[in-house]
């Protein structure tokens, strides 16, 4: 076996979380740090679109495809326009993020290993990483964002799964000032919640997406039918539209634990590190926050240990909400619409970022249906107790996204 390459920091997985770490290291002027990135795929170009909210003016601003100071939440009963100021909703395509990461990688002089990680051994002082091509890297610290299931099965295991169409229109069709965050007029699944959304970039170019929060995937034909139904609901004429790109995805929505530090010198980031908010699937803002914390720490010569993606009490509230939705004791569209109807939009968005005070959280909780939530809280407590008394069940892996025409895995 060849001698290991010695580095200060190894990034296992070079996707969203790792790209944001590389960009943050560069932004904080970190140099003279020996960095290796190990991933069989060198991410480039467009493989996903991130939508998220935040304050304008950070280093992502020039990379954004679009931003909206207001968004709409639509139900069968009402159309609400939410003024997000001082926040704004933003769209960031993966291409510019991966490009920025590649530039950062170049300036840092990072080493790339184009192979899957096979083995990780942490002796408490250094971590030895073996890749499938036989190469080895020895690192002081490892940031591991390889996708993996949680440590054990959760009490509720849902998926956020979706298909989006990037549409071009042959005439002015979309209003770039009007973005739809969630439109619950889509037919609702027997178990779960569905919604469509529309993110217009120009008057002729927009992303239209159909999303479900539910336990199981649809077939390729199922997503296409649901998306066509939503397009029709929006009154868009298919004969004037061309589908330029199709975007598919599956994101875990579960109260199962994602260990953040499996061994002394290995830190998990991204979805594998619990950055995905269980009740919404939003991940990007937490990944960005943690990347910034990691880079600041390294710039100051400290260990790259980020704060938890979300406070513990938020994870508990999400577990209760997921349970209530899954057991059908609250109506999904009513639940999400109620949050926005009874709170300032900013409070809900800061809540979803895990940034609210307990008093604000009480206000958010008061806007959800009381009795079903109390019942879900009791059910969650009982389930936790049962879980303590019986052996842990393994978590099912997150299934791959269904591509056009392929049936979901059974
Ligand atoms: C299509 C799509 C759209 C999304 N949109 C949003 C959104 O709008 N807003 C939001 O907040 N979140 C969104 N998400 C969720 C989340 O932000 C993304 O999934 C994000 O990319 C997660 O980053 P990550 O680094 O955890 O995982 P990934 O970006 O998936 O990166 C994981 C990396 O690990 C590599 N890898 C796998 N196995 C190995 C191995 N054995 N060894 C080494 N490397 C390995 C992979 O090649 C990959 O590059 C979306 C997800 C998808 C799939």
XYZ file of C-alpha atoms and ligand atoms in Angstrom:
463
model
C 0.000 0.000 0.000
C 1.439 3.438 -0.911
C 2.268 5.841 1.943
C -0.745 7.900 3.001
C -0.916 11.528 1.930
C -0.885 13.685 5.073
C -3.404 16.541 5.237
C -4.893 18.769 7.900
C -8.459 18.331 6.682
C -10.132 15.652 4.555
C -13.584 16.221 3.067
C -15.308 12.894 2.417
C -17.993 13.661 -0.129
C -17.670 16.760 -2.262
C -21.329 17.751 -2.756
C -23.350 20.610 -1.309
C -21.953 20.654 2.240
C -18.321 20.202 1.184
C -18.623 22.830 -1.569
C -19.871 25.348 0.980
C -16.984 24.465 3.326
C -14.424 24.996 0.547
C -16.003 28.349 -0.357
C -16.086 29.383 3.313
C -12.416 28.469 3.872
C -11.541 30.669 0.905
C -13.817 33.480 2.103
C -12.160 33.464 5.536
C -8.733 33.661 3.927
C -7.604 30.244 5.134
C -4.337 29.321 3.406
C -1.579 26.886 4.270
C -4.173 24.295 5.257
C -3.558 20.972 3.549
C -6.953 19.832 2.283
C -8.055 16.674 0.453
C -11.462 16.038 -1.128
C -12.432 12.392 -1.646
C -15.437 11.777 -3.883
C -15.812 9.481 -6.908
C -17.725 12.280 -8.642
C -16.363 15.785 -9.199
C -19.593 17.801 -8.942
C -20.001 20.360 -11.696
C -22.870 22.029 -13.468
C -26.532 21.808 -12.777
C -27.701 18.837 -10.719
C -29.972 20.647 -8.231
C -31.520 24.001 -7.436
C -31.377 25.328 -3.907
C -34.123 27.597 -2.652
C -33.737 29.154 0.770
C -34.361 32.370 2.673
C -31.929 34.698 4.351
C -30.686 38.242 4.636
C -29.372 39.661 1.368
C -25.768 40.711 1.034
C -23.666 37.651 1.789
C -21.170 36.149 -0.638
C -23.913 34.070 -2.306
C -25.627 37.188 -3.642
C -23.739 37.330 -6.975
C -24.371 33.615 -7.532
C -28.167 33.754 -7.203
C -30.427 33.155 -10.199
C -33.350 34.986 -8.596
C -34.572 36.503 -5.354
C -38.068 37.449 -4.154
C -38.948 39.811 -1.278
C -42.479 38.333 -1.196
C -43.776 34.790 -1.703
C -47.256 33.306 -1.869
C -48.796 30.442 0.110
C -51.956 29.139 -1.534
C -54.714 26.835 -0.258
C -58.169 26.046 -1.619
C -59.474 28.748 0.746
C -56.937 31.573 0.461
C -53.948 33.062 -1.313
C -51.588 34.689 1.141
C -48.770 37.002 0.112
C -45.996 36.940 2.669
C -43.737 39.931 2.968
C -40.398 38.451 4.012
C -38.507 41.721 4.619
C -35.780 42.016 5.758
C -35.322 38.433 4.560
C -35.816 37.303 1.006
C -36.380 33.981 -0.720
C -33.538 33.092 -3.043
C -32.716 30.622 -5.787
C -29.242 29.273 -6.254
C -28.430 26.740 -8.931
C -25.719 24.200 -8.167
C -23.473 25.196 -11.112
C -22.226 28.483 -9.609
C -21.753 26.843 -6.181
C -19.636 24.016 -7.579
C -17.679 26.544 -9.667
C -16.983 28.684 -6.617
C -15.904 25.554 -4.705
C -13.553 24.573 -7.551
C -11.953 28.038 -7.502
C -11.535 27.789 -3.740
C -10.074 24.317 -4.102
C -7.529 25.694 -6.573
C -6.486 28.529 -4.246
C -6.225 26.149 -1.301
C -4.161 23.738 -3.405
C -6.478 20.915 -2.330
C -5.839 17.341 -3.401
C -8.642 15.448 -5.168
C -9.108 11.729 -4.829
C -11.559 10.537 -7.490
C -12.705 7.401 -5.695
C -15.267 6.297 -3.150
C -14.215 6.165 0.484
C -13.977 2.537 1.559
C -12.782 2.784 5.125
C -12.333 5.424 7.836
C -10.227 4.731 10.963
C -9.941 7.299 13.693
C -7.302 6.614 16.375
C -8.233 9.768 18.270
C -5.228 11.717 16.913
C -5.399 11.196 13.153
C -7.882 9.628 10.784
C -6.801 7.176 8.124
C -9.083 7.215 5.068
C -8.820 4.466 2.476
C -10.369 4.994 -0.957
C -11.558 2.391 -3.441
C -8.618 3.127 -5.800
C -6.183 2.045 -3.074
C -5.036 5.565 -2.182
C -4.933 6.593 1.463
C -5.175 9.966 3.148
C -4.189 10.629 6.771
C -5.973 13.663 8.179
C -6.022 15.592 11.436
C -9.749 16.167 10.931
C -12.373 14.632 8.681
C -15.602 16.330 7.546
C -17.791 13.510 6.288
C -20.864 14.343 4.183
C -21.290 11.009 2.400
C -25.019 10.210 2.281
C -25.996 7.623 4.868
C -29.105 6.555 6.725
C -29.563 7.711 10.327
C -28.133 5.656 13.189
C -31.434 3.832 13.774
C -35.011 3.968 12.546
C -36.989 7.017 13.542
C -40.441 7.094 15.068
C -41.649 8.647 11.802
C -39.891 8.057 8.490
C -41.105 10.247 5.689
C -39.509 11.466 2.511
C -39.679 14.756 0.741
C -39.765 13.692 -2.896
C -40.297 15.827 -5.914
C -39.992 16.440 -9.615
C -39.524 19.862 -11.159
C -39.602 21.132 -14.718
C -37.531 24.029 -15.902
C -39.883 25.608 -18.412
C -39.322 28.126 -21.159
C -42.343 29.875 -22.662
C -42.580 31.340 -26.143
C -44.354 34.484 -24.872
C -44.260 36.483 -21.633
C -45.999 34.006 -19.288
C -44.589 34.260 -15.775
C -44.510 37.185 -13.376
C -40.927 37.276 -12.018
C -42.135 39.262 -8.979
C -44.544 36.495 -7.883
C -42.986 33.358 -6.482
C -45.151 30.623 -5.010
C -43.598 28.980 -1.941
C -46.301 26.348 -1.392
C -49.539 25.781 -3.268
C -51.676 23.173 -1.529
C -54.419 23.042 -4.159
C -52.829 19.863 -5.550
C -54.770 16.630 -4.844
C -53.658 15.473 -1.404
C -52.210 11.941 -0.973
C -54.036 9.506 1.336
C -51.094 9.680 3.777
C -48.933 12.767 3.481
C -48.996 16.298 2.158
C -48.508 17.524 -1.396
C -47.980 20.932 -2.884
C -46.764 22.594 -6.048
C -44.605 25.653 -6.374
C -43.579 28.091 -9.035
C -40.306 30.016 -9.032
C -40.167 32.401 -12.003
C -36.720 33.635 -13.022
C -37.907 35.755 -15.953
C -41.251 36.210 -17.673
C -40.332 33.283 -19.941
C -38.327 31.017 -17.663
C -39.458 29.318 -14.469
C -39.121 26.252 -12.269
C -42.418 24.473 -11.606
C -42.289 21.668 -9.100
C -44.547 19.036 -7.531
C -43.523 17.911 -4.038
C -44.832 15.329 -1.597
C -44.049 14.838 2.062
C -45.035 11.187 2.488
C -43.626 7.730 3.243
C -43.326 6.406 -0.333
C -42.147 7.554 -3.738
C -44.373 7.796 -6.808
C -43.627 6.230 -10.171
C -42.049 8.347 -12.901
C -45.463 8.525 -14.561
C -47.010 9.540 -11.233
C -44.698 12.538 -10.872
C -45.301 13.569 -14.481
C -49.079 13.363 -14.058
C -48.978 15.331 -10.792
C -46.735 17.984 -12.314
C -48.881 18.280 -15.438
C -51.906 18.630 -13.159
C -50.237 21.456 -11.278
C -49.183 23.163 -14.492
C -52.826 23.047 -15.604
C -53.955 24.380 -12.228
C -51.680 27.366 -12.818
C -53.446 27.921 -16.146
C -50.246 27.391 -18.151
C -50.719 26.329 -21.751
C -48.464 23.307 -22.452
C -48.379 24.091 -26.179
C -46.509 27.347 -25.403
C -44.016 25.705 -23.047
C -40.896 23.588 -23.436
C -39.460 21.475 -20.648
C -35.729 22.316 -20.701
C -34.594 20.309 -17.685
C -36.111 17.881 -15.225
C -35.071 17.915 -11.571
C -35.787 14.952 -9.286
C -34.958 14.540 -5.644
C -35.560 12.643 -2.420
C -34.702 14.118 0.969
C -35.220 12.370 4.331
C -37.841 13.791 6.700
C -37.436 11.890 9.923
C -36.960 12.255 13.649
C -34.282 9.535 13.515
C -30.876 10.595 14.886
C -28.047 11.582 12.535
C -24.881 11.358 14.673
C -22.785 14.467 14.175
C -19.500 13.227 15.621
C -19.186 9.460 15.228
C -15.578 9.484 16.474
C -13.268 12.088 18.033
C -11.883 13.536 14.799
C -14.736 12.822 12.385
C -17.500 15.420 12.026
C -20.542 14.763 9.860
C -22.007 17.566 7.784
C -24.862 18.032 5.320
C -27.867 15.741 5.274
C -25.735 12.963 6.830
C -24.950 15.310 9.730
C -28.562 16.258 10.478
C -28.661 19.514 8.474
C -32.010 18.576 6.925
C -34.898 20.056 8.907
C -37.212 17.078 9.556
C -40.466 19.006 9.164
C -39.623 20.720 5.860
C -36.600 19.097 4.199
C -34.887 22.494 3.967
C -31.151 21.929 4.382
C -29.246 24.638 2.587
C -29.212 27.367 5.246
C -28.001 24.986 7.964
C -25.235 23.701 5.664
C -24.198 27.267 4.917
C -24.196 28.222 8.627
C -22.170 25.183 9.614
C -19.685 25.677 6.760
C -19.102 29.198 8.001
C -18.576 28.008 11.593
C -16.141 25.317 10.448
C -14.118 27.791 8.369
C -14.012 30.392 11.146
C -12.775 27.765 13.578
C -10.032 26.551 11.245
C -9.017 30.134 10.443
C -8.580 30.694 14.188
C -6.615 27.452 14.617
C -9.468 25.735 16.455
C -11.020 22.306 15.734
C -13.691 22.409 12.999
C -16.657 21.694 15.247
C -19.882 23.410 14.152
C -22.866 24.005 16.399
C -25.728 21.516 15.994
C -27.760 22.265 12.852
C -30.915 22.801 14.964
C -31.492 23.096 18.708
C -32.670 19.923 20.418
C -36.100 21.407 21.287
C -36.671 22.149 17.577
C -35.926 18.559 16.682
C -38.446 17.500 19.324
C -41.090 19.912 17.960
C -40.453 18.548 14.471
C -40.848 14.983 15.734
C -44.244 15.907 17.197
C -45.350 17.720 14.026
C -44.233 14.841 11.791
C -46.082 12.389 13.993
C -49.285 14.428 13.910
C -49.079 14.692 10.112
C -48.213 11.023 9.639
C -50.966 9.729 11.931
C -53.437 11.991 10.109
C -54.451 13.872 13.261
C -53.736 17.225 11.624
C -54.534 18.282 8.097
C -51.258 18.997 6.252
C -52.259 22.032 4.172
C -54.158 23.496 7.146
C -51.146 22.952 9.406
C -48.653 24.783 7.164
C -51.117 27.482 6.148
C -51.972 28.058 9.835
C -48.320 28.727 10.638
C -48.189 31.532 8.069
C -51.714 32.818 8.731
C -51.150 33.292 12.482
C -47.509 34.403 12.623
C -45.432 37.035 10.885
C -43.634 35.255 8.009
C -40.286 36.241 9.450
C -41.046 34.438 12.729
C -41.958 31.208 10.906
C -38.839 31.355 8.748
C -36.568 32.059 11.704
C -38.316 29.235 13.552
C -37.555 26.867 10.671
C -33.916 27.981 10.832
C -33.860 27.105 14.548
C -33.191 30.756 15.396
C -36.270 31.700 17.467
C -36.520 32.340 21.217
C -38.642 30.001 23.387
C -41.339 32.738 23.622
C -41.550 32.938 19.835
C -41.674 29.153 19.647
C -44.614 29.144 22.029
C -46.379 31.576 19.680
C -45.621 29.311 16.715
C -46.896 26.262 18.587
C -50.072 28.116 19.565
C -50.844 28.523 15.876
C -51.070 24.743 15.407
C -54.203 22.723 16.325
C -54.007 22.228 20.101
C -55.619 18.862 20.813
C -54.013 16.864 17.974
C -50.627 18.325 18.881
C -51.073 17.437 22.552
C -52.035 13.900 21.496
C -48.988 13.712 19.195
C -46.752 14.943 22.033
C -48.060 12.195 24.314
C -47.727 9.612 21.523
C -44.162 10.718 20.854
C -43.240 10.419 24.546
C -44.721 6.910 24.743
C -42.938 5.880 21.554
C -39.603 7.153 22.901
C -40.091 5.108 26.024
C -40.893 1.978 23.989
C -37.784 2.635 21.866
C -35.654 2.684 25.021
C -36.956 -0.701 26.067
C -36.488 -2.558 22.796
C -33.469 -3.099 20.544
C -32.900 -0.333 17.977
C -34.210 -1.079 14.495
C -31.972 -0.153 11.544
C -33.114 2.864 9.518
C -34.146 2.181 5.947
C -31.823 3.800 3.396
C -33.126 6.888 1.598
C -34.179 5.544 -1.822
C -32.706 7.114 -4.945
C -34.863 9.619 -6.802
C -37.138 8.232 -9.492
C -35.918 9.381 -12.891
C -38.337 9.847 -15.756
C -40.199 6.670 -16.551
C -38.476 4.414 -13.976
C -40.705 2.738 -11.405
C -39.897 3.335 -7.721
C -38.125 0.611 -5.817
C -40.586 -1.600 -3.959
C -32.596 17.842 -6.424
C -32.463 18.378 -5.009
C -32.904 19.673 -4.729
C -32.784 20.192 -3.433
N -33.262 21.446 -3.188
C -33.123 21.954 -1.947
C -33.590 23.271 -1.683
O -34.196 23.924 -2.555
N -33.387 23.801 -0.443
C -32.758 23.095 0.542
O -32.584 23.638 1.642
N -32.344 21.829 0.316
C -32.507 21.246 -0.891
N -32.062 19.971 -1.117
C -31.514 19.195 0.029
C -30.003 19.437 0.265
O -29.737 20.827 0.338
C -29.142 18.820 -0.819
O -29.409 17.450 -0.908
C -27.649 19.019 -0.567
O -26.967 18.774 -1.764
C -27.117 18.121 0.541
O -25.715 18.256 0.595
P -24.824 17.064 1.093
O -23.409 17.492 0.978
O -25.342 16.571 2.376
O -25.102 15.874 0.050
P -24.741 15.849 -1.481
O -24.774 17.200 -2.076
O -25.612 14.791 -2.074
O -23.217 15.360 -1.509
C -22.841 14.073 -1.097
C -21.564 13.706 -1.873
O -21.061 12.465 -1.364
C -20.497 11.763 -2.443
N -20.351 10.359 -2.079
C -21.289 9.388 -2.057
N -20.728 8.229 -1.655
C -19.416 8.484 -1.424
C -18.330 7.692 -0.994
N -18.456 6.399 -0.671
N -17.117 8.271 -0.886
C -16.952 9.579 -1.162
N -17.954 10.374 -1.580
C -19.169 9.835 -1.691
C -21.483 12.018 -3.578
O -20.869 11.758 -4.840
C -21.815 13.495 -3.362
O -20.983 14.338 -4.126
C -32.182 19.408 -2.392
C -31.759 18.110 -2.694
C -31.898 17.606 -3.971
C -31.440 16.175 -4.243
